[in-house]
JSON list of C-alpha atoms in Angstrom, two decimals:
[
{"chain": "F", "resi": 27, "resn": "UNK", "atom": "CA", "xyz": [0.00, 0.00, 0.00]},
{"chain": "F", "resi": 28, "resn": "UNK", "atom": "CA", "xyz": [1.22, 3.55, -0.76]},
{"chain": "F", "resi": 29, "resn": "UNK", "atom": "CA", "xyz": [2.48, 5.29, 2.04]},
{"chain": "F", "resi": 30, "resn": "UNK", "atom": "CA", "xyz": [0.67, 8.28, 0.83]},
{"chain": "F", "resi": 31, "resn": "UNK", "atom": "CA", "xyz": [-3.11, 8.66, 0.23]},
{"chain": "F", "resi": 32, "resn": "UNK", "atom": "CA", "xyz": [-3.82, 11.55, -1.18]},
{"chain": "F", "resi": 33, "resn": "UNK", "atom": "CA", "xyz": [-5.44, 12.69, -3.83]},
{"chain": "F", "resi": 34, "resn": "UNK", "atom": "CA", "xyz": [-6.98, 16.28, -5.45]},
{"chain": "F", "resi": 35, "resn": "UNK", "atom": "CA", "xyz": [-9.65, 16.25, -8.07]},
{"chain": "F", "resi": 36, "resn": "UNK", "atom": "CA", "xyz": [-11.21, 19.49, -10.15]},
{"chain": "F", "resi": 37, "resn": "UNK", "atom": "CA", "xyz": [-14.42, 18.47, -11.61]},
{"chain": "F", "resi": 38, "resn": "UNK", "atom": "CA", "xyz": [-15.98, 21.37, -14.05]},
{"chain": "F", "resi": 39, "resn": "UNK", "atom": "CA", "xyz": [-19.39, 21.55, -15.81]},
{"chain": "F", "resi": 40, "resn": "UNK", "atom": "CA", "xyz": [-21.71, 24.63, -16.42]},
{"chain": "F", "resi": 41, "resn": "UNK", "atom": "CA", "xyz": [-23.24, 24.34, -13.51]},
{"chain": "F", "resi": 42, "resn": "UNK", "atom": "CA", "xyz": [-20.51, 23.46, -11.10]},
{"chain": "F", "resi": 43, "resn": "UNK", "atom": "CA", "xyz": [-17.18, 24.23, -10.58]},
{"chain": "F", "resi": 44, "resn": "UNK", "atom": "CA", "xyz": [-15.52, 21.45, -8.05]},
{"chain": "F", "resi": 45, "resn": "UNK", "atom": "CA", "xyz": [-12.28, 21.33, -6.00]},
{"chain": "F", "resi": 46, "resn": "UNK", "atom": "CA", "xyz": [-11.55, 18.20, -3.67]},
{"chain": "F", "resi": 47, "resn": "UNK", "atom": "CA", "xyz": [-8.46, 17.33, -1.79]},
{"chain": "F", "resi": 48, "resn": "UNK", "atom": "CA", "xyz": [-8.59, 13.87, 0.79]},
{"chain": "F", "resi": 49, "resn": "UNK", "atom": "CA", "xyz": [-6.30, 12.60, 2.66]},
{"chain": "F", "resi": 50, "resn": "UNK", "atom": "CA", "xyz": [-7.31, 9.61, 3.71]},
{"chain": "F", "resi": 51, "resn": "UNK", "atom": "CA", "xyz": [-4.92, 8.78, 6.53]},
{"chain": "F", "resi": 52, "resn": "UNK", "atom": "CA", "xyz": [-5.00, 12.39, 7.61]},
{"chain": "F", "resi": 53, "resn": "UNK", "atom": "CA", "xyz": [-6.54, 13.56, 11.34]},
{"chain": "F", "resi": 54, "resn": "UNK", "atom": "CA", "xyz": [-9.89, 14.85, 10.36]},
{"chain": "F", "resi": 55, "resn": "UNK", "atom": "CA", "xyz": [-8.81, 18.29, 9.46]},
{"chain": "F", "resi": 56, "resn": "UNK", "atom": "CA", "xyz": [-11.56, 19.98, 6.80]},
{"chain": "F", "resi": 57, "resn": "UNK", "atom": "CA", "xyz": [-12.01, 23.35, 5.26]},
{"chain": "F", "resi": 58, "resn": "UNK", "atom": "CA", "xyz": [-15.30, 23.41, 3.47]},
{"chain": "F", "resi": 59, "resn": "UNK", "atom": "CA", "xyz": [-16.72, 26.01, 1.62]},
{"chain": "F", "resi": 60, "resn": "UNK", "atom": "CA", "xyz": [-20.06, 24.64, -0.88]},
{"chain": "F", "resi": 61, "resn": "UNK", "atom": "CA", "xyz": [-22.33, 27.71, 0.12]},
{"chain": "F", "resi": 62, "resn": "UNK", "atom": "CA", "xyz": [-24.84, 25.67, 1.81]},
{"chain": "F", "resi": 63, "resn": "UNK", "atom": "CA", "xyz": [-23.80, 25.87, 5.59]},
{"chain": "F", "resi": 64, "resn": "UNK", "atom": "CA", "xyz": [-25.56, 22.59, 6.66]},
{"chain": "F", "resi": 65, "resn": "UNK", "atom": "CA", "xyz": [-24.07, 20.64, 3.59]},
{"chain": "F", "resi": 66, "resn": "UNK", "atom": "CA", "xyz": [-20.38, 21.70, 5.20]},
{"chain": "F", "resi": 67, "resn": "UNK", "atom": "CA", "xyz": [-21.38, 20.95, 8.47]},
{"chain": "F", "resi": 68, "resn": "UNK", "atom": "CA", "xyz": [-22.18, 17.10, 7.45]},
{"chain": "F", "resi": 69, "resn": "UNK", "atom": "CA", "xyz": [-19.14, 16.89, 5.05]},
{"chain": "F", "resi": 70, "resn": "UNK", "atom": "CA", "xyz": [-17.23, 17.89, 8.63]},
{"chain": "F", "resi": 71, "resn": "UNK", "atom": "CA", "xyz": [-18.85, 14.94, 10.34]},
{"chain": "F", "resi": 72, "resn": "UNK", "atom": "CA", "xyz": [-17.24, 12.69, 7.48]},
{"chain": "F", "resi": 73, "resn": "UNK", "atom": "CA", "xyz": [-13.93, 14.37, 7.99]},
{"chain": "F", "resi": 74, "resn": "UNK", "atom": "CA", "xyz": [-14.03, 14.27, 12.01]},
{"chain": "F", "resi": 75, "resn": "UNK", "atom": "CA", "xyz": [-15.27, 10.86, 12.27]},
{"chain": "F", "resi": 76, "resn": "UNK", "atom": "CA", "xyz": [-13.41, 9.07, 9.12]},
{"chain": "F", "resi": 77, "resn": "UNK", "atom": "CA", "xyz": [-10.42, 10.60, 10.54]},
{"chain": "F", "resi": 78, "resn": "UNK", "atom": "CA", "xyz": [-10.13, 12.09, 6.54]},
{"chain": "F", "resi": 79, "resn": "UNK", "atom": "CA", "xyz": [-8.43, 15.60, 5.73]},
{"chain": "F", "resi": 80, "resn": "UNK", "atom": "CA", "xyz": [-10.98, 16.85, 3.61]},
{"chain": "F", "resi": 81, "resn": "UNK", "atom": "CA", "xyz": [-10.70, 20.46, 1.60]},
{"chain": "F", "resi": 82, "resn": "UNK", "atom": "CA", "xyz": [-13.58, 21.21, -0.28]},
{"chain": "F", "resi": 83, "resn": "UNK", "atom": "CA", "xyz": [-14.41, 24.14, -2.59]},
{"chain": "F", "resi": 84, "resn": "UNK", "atom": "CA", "xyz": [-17.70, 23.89, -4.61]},
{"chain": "F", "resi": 85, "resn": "UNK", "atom": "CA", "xyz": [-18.84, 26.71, -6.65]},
{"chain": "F", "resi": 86, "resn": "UNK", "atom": "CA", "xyz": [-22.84, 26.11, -7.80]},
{"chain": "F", "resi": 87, "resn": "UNK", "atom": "CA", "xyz": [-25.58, 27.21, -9.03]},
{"chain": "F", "resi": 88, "resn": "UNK", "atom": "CA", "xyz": [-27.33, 28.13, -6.19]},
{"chain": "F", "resi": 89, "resn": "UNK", "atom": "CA", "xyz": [-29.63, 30.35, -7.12]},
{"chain": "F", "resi": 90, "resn": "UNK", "atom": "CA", "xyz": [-31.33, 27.31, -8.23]},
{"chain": "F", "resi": 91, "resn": "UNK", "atom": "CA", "xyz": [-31.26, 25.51, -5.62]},
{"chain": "F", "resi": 92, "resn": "UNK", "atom": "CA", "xyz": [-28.45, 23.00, -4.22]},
{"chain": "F", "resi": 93, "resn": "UNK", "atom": "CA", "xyz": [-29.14, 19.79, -6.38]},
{"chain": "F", "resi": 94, "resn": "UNK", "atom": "CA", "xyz": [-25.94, 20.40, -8.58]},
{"chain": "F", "resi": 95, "resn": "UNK", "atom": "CA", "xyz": [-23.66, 21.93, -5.96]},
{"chain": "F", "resi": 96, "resn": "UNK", "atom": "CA", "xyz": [-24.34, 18.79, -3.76]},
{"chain": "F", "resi": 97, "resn": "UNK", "atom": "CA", "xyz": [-24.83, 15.94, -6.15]},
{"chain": "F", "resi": 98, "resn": "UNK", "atom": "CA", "xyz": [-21.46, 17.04, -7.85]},
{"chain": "F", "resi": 99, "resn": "UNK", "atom": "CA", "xyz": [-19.57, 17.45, -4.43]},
{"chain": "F", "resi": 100, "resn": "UNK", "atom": "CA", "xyz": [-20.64, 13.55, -3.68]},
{"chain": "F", "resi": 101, "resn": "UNK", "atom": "CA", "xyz": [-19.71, 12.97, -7.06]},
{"chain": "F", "resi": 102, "resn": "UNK", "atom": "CA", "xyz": [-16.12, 14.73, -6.81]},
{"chain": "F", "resi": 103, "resn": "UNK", "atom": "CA", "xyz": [-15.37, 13.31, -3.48]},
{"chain": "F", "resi": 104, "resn": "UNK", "atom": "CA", "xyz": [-15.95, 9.98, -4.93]},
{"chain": "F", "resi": 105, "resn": "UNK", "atom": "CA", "xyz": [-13.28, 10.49, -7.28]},
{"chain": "F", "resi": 106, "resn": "UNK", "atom": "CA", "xyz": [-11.03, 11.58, -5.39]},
{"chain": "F", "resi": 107, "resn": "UNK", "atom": "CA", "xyz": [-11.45, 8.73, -2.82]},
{"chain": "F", "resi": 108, "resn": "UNK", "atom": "CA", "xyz": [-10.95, 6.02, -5.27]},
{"chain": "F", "resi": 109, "resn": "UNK", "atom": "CA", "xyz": [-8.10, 7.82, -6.60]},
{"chain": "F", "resi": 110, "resn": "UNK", "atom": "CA", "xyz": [-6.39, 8.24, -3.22]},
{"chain": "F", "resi": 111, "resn": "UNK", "atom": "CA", "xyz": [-7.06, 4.78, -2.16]},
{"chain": "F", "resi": 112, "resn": "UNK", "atom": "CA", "xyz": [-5.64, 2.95, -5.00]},
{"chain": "F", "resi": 113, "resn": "UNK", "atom": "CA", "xyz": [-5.25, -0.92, -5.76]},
{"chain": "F", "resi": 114, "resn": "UNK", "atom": "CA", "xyz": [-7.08, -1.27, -2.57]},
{"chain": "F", "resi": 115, "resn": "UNK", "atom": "CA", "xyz": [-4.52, -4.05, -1.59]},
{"chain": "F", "resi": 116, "resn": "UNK", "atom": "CA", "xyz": [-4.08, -4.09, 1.91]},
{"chain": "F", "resi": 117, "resn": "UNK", "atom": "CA", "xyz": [-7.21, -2.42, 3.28]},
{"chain": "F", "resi": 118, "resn": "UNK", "atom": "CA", "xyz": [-10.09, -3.88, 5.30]},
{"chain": "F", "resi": 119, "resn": "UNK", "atom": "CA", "xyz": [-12.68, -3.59, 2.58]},
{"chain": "F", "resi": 120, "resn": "UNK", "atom": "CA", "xyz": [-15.64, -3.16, 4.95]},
{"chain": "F", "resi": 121, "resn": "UNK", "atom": "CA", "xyz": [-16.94, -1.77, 7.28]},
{"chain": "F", "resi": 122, "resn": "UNK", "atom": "CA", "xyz": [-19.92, -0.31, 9.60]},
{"chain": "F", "resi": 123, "resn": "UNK", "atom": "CA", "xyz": [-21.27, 1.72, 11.72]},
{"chain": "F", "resi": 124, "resn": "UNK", "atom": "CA", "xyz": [-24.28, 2.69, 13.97]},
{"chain": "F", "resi": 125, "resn": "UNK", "atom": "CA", "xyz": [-24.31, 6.20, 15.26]},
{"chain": "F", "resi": 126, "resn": "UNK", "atom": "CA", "xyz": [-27.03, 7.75, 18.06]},
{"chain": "F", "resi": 127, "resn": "UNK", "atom": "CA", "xyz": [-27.64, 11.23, 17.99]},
{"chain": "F", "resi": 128, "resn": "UNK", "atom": "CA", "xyz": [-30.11, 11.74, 21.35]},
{"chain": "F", "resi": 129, "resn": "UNK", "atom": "CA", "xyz": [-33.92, 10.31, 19.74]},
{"chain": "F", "resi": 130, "resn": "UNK", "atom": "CA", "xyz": [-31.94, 9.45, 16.31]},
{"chain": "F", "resi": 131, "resn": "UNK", "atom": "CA", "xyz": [-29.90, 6.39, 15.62]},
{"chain": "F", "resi": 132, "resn": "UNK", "atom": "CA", "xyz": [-28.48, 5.74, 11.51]},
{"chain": "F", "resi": 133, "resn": "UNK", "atom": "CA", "xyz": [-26.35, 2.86, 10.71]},
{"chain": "F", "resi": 134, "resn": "UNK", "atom": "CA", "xyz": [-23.85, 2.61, 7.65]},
{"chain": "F", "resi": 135, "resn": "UNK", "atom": "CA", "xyz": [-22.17, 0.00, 5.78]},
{"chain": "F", "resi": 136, "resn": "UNK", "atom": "CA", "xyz": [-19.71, 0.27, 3.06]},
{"chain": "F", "resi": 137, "resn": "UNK", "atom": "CA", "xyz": [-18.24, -2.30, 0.58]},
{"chain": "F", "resi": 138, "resn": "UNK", "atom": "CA", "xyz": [-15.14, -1.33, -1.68]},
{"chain": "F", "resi": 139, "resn": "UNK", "atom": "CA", "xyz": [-16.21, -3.87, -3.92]},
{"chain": "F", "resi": 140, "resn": "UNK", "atom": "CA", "xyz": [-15.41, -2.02, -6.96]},
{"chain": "F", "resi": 141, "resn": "UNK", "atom": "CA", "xyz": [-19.27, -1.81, -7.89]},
{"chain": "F", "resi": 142, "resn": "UNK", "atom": "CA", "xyz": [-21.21, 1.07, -7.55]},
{"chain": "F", "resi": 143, "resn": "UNK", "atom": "CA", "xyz": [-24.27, 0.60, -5.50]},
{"chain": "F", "resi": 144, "resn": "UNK", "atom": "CA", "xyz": [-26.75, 2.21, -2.85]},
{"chain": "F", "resi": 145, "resn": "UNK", "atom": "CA", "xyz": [-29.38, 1.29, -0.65]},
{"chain": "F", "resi": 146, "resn": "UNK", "atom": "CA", "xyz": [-30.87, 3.79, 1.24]},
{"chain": "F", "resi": 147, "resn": "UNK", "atom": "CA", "xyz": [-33.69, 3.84, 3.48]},
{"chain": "F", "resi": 148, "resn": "UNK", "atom": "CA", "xyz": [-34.23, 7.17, 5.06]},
{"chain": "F", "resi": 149, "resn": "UNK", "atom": "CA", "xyz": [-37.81, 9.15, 5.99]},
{"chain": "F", "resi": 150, "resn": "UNK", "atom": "CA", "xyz": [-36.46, 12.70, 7.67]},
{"chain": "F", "resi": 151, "resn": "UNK", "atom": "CA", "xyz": [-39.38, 14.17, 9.09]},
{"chain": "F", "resi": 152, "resn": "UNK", "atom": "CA", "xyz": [-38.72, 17.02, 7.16]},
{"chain": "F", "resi": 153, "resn": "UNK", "atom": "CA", "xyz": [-37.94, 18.28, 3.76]},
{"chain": "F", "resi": 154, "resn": "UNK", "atom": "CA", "xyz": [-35.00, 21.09, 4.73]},
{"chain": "F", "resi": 155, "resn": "UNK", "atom": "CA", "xyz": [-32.51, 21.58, 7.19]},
{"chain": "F", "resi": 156, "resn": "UNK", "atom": "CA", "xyz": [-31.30, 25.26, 7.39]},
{"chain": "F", "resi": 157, "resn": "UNK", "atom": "CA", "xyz": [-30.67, 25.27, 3.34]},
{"chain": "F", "resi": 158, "resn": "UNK", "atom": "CA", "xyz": [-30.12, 22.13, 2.54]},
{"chain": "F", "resi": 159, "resn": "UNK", "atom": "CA", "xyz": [-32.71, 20.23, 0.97]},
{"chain": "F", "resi": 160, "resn": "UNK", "atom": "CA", "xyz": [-32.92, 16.56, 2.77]},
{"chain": "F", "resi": 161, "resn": "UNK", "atom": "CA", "xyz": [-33.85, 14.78, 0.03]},
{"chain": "F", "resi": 162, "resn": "UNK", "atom": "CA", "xyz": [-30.49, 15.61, -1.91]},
{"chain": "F", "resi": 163, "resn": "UNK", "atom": "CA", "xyz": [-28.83, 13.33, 1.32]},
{"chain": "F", "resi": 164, "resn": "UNK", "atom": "CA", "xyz": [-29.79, 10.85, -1.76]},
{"chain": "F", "resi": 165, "resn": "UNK", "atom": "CA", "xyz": [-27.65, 12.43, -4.39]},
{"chain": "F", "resi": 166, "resn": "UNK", "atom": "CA", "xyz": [-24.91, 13.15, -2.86]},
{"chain": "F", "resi": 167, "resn": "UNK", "atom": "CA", "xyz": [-24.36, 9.39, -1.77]},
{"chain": "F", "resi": 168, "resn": "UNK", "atom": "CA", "xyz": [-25.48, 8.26, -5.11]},
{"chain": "F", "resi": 169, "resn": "UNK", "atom": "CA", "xyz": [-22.77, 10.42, -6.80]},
{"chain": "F", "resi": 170, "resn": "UNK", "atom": "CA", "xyz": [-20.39, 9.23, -4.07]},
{"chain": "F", "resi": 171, "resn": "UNK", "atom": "CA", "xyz": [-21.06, 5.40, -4.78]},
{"chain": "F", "resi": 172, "resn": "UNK", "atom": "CA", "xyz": [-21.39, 5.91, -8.82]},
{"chain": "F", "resi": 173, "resn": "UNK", "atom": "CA", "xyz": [-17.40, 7.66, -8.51]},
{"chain": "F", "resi": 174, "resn": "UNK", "atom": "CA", "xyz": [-15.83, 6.04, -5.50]},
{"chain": "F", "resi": 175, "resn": "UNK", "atom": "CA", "xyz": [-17.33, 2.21, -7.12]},
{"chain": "F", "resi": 176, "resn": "UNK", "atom": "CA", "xyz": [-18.58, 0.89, -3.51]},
{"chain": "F", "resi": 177, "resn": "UNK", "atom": "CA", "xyz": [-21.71, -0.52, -2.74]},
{"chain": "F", "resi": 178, "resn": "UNK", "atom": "CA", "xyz": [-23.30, 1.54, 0.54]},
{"chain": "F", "resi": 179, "resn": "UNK", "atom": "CA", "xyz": [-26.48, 1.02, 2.46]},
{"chain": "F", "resi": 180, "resn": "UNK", "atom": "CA", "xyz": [-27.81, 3.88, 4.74]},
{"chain": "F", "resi": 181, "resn": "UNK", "atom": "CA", "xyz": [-30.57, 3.36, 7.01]},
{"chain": "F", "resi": 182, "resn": "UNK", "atom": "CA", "xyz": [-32.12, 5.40, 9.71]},
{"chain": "F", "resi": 183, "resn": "UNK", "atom": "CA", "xyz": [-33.70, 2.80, 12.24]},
{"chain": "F", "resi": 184, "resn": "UNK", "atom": "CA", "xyz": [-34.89, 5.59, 14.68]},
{"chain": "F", "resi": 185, "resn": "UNK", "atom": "CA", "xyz": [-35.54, 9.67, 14.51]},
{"chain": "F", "resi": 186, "resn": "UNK", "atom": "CA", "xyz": [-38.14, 12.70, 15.09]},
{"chain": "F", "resi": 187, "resn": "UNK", "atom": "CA", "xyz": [-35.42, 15.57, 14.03]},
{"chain": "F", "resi": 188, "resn": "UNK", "atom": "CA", "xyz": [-34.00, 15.49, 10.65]},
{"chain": "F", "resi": 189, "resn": "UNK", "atom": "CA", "xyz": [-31.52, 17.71, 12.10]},
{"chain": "F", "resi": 190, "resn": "UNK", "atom": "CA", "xyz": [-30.61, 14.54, 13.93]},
{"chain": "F", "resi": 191, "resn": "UNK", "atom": "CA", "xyz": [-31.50, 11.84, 11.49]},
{"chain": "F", "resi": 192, "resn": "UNK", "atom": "CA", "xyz": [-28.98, 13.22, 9.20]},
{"chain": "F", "resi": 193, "resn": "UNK", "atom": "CA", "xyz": [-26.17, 14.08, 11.38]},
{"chain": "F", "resi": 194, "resn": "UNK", "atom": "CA", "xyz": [-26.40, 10.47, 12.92]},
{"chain": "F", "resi": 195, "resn": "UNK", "atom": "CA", "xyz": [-26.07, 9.09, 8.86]},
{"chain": "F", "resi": 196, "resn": "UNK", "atom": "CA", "xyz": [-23.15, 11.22, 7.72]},
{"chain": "F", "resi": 197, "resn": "UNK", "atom": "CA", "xyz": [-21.52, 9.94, 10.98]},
{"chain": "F", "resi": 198, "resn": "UNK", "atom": "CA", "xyz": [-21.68, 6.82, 10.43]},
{"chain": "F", "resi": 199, "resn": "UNK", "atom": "CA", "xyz": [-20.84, 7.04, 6.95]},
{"chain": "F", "resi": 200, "resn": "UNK", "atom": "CA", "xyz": [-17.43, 8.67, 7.98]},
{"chain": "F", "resi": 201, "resn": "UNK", "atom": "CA", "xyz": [-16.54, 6.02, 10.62]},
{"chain": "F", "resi": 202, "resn": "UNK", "atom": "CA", "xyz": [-17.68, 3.20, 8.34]},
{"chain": "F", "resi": 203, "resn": "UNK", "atom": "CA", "xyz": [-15.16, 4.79, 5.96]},
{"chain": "F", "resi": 204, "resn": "UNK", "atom": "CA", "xyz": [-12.21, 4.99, 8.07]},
{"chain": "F", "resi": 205, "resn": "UNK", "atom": "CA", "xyz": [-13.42, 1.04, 9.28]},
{"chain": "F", "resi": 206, "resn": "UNK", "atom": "CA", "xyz": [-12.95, 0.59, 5.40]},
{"chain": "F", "resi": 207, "resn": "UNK", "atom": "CA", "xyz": [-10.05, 1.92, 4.50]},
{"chain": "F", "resi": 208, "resn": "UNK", "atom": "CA", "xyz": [-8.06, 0.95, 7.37]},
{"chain": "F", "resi": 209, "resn": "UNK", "atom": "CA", "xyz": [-4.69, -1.46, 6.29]},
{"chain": "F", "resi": 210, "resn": "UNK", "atom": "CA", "xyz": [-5.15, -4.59, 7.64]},
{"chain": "F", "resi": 211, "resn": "UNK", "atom": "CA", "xyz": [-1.44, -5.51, 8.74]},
{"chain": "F", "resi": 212, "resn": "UNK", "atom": "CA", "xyz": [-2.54, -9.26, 8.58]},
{"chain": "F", "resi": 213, "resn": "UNK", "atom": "CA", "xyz": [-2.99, -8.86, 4.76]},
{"chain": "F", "resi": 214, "resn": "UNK", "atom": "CA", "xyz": [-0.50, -6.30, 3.78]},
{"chain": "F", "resi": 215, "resn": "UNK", "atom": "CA", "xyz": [-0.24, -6.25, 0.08]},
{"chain": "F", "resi": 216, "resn": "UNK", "atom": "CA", "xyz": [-3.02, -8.50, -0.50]},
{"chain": "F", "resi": 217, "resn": "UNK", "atom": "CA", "xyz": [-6.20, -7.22, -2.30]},
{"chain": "F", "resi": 218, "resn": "UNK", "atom": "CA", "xyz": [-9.09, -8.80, -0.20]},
{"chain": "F", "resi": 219, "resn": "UNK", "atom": "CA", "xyz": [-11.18, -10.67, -2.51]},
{"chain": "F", "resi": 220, "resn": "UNK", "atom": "CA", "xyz": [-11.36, -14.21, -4.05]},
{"chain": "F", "resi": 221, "resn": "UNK", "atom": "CA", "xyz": [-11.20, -12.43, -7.46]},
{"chain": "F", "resi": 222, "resn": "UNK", "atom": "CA", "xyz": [-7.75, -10.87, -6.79]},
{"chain": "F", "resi": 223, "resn": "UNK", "atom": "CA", "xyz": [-9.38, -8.00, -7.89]},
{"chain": "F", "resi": 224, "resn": "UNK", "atom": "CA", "xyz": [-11.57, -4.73, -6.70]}
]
C-alpha cells in the first residue's frame, strides 16, 4: 500500500465548478466552503469521524437551488477517494457503523467492492434543514457510490429531528469509511477478494 493517500480532483461543468483534496490517513482536518452551511457541516462529520483531511471548494448554481452543488460534491469526493485509495490491496474492505444522535440512531455499511451501488432507506421528518434540501442526502451518496465504485447502504432505524437523522447518517458514513479503508497488517499487500481483484 502507498504510504501516501492523497489525492486532489477538479471536476468542471456549467453548472458546477468542483475542487476536492482527501487525505485519507490524515486527522480529520476539513475546510469546506459549498455555500450551503448545513451541507459543510455534514461533510465535517465525514472528515471528524473518518479521521479524513478533507478540503472542499464547490462553486454552484445556487440560485437554483443546491441539487448540482451537492450531487457534484458527492460525485467529486468519490473520485477523489478512489483515486487516493488505490489498488485497494491491503485495506479492510468493509466496514460499519451505527451512530445515536439523542432520539436518532443511523447505521452505515460500506463495501469497496469495486461496484457502484446504494441502498438507502431514510424518511427525515422534514424536507430542509437550514438550506439544505434533505432529500439531496440521496444524491450526494449516489454520486459518491457511482465515482468512488462501492456498494453503501444507509438506514435510519430511529428519529423525530431530521436535524438529527442526518447528522447520525453522515456519521456513520465517515466512521464506516475509516473502518474501510483501514490497512489490515494481517494482509498487507493483499487485495481482499477471491477475485484478486476490486
Amino acid at each position: 500500500m502507498s504510504s501516501e493517500r492523497i489525492a486532489e480532483v477538479r471536476r468542471d461543468t456549467k453548472e458546477t465548478q468542483i475542487r476536492v483534496r482527501v487525505n485519507l490517513d490524515g486527522t480529520g482536518q476539513s475546510t469546506l466552503n459549498t455555500g450551503i452551511g448545513f451541507f459543510d457541516h455534514m461533510l465535517d462529520q465525514i472528515a471528524r469521524h473518518g479521521l479524513i483531511d478533507l478540503d472542499i471548494e464547490a462553486k454552484g448554481d445556487l440560485h437554483i437551488d443546491g441539487h448540482h452543488t451537492v450531487e457534484d460534491v458527492g460525485i467529486t469526493l468519490g473520485m477523489a477517494v478512489a483515486q487516493a485509495i488505490g489498488d485497494k490491496k491491503g485495506i479492510t474492505r468493509y466496514g460499519h457503523s451505527y451512530v445515536p444522535l439523542d432520539e436518532a440512531l443511523s447505521r452505515v455499511v460500506v463495501d469497496f467492492s469495486g461496484r457502484p451501488g446504494l441502498a438507502m432507506d431514510v424518511r427525515f421528518t422534514a424536507g430542509s434543514v437550514g438550506a439544505f434540501d434533505t432529500q439531496l442526502a440521496f444524491e450526494f451518496f449516489q454520486g459518491f457510490v457511482n465515482h468512488a465504485l462501492v456498494s453503501l447502504h444507509v438506514d435510519n432505524l430511529k428519529g423525530h429531528n431530521a436535524h438529527h437523522q442526518c447528522e447520525t447518517i453522515f456519521k456513520a458514513f465517515g466512521r464506516a469509511l475509516r473502518m474501510a479503508m483501514t490497512p489490515d497488517p494481517r494482509s498487507a499487500g493483499v487485495i481482499p477478494s477471491t477475485k484478486g481483484t476490486l
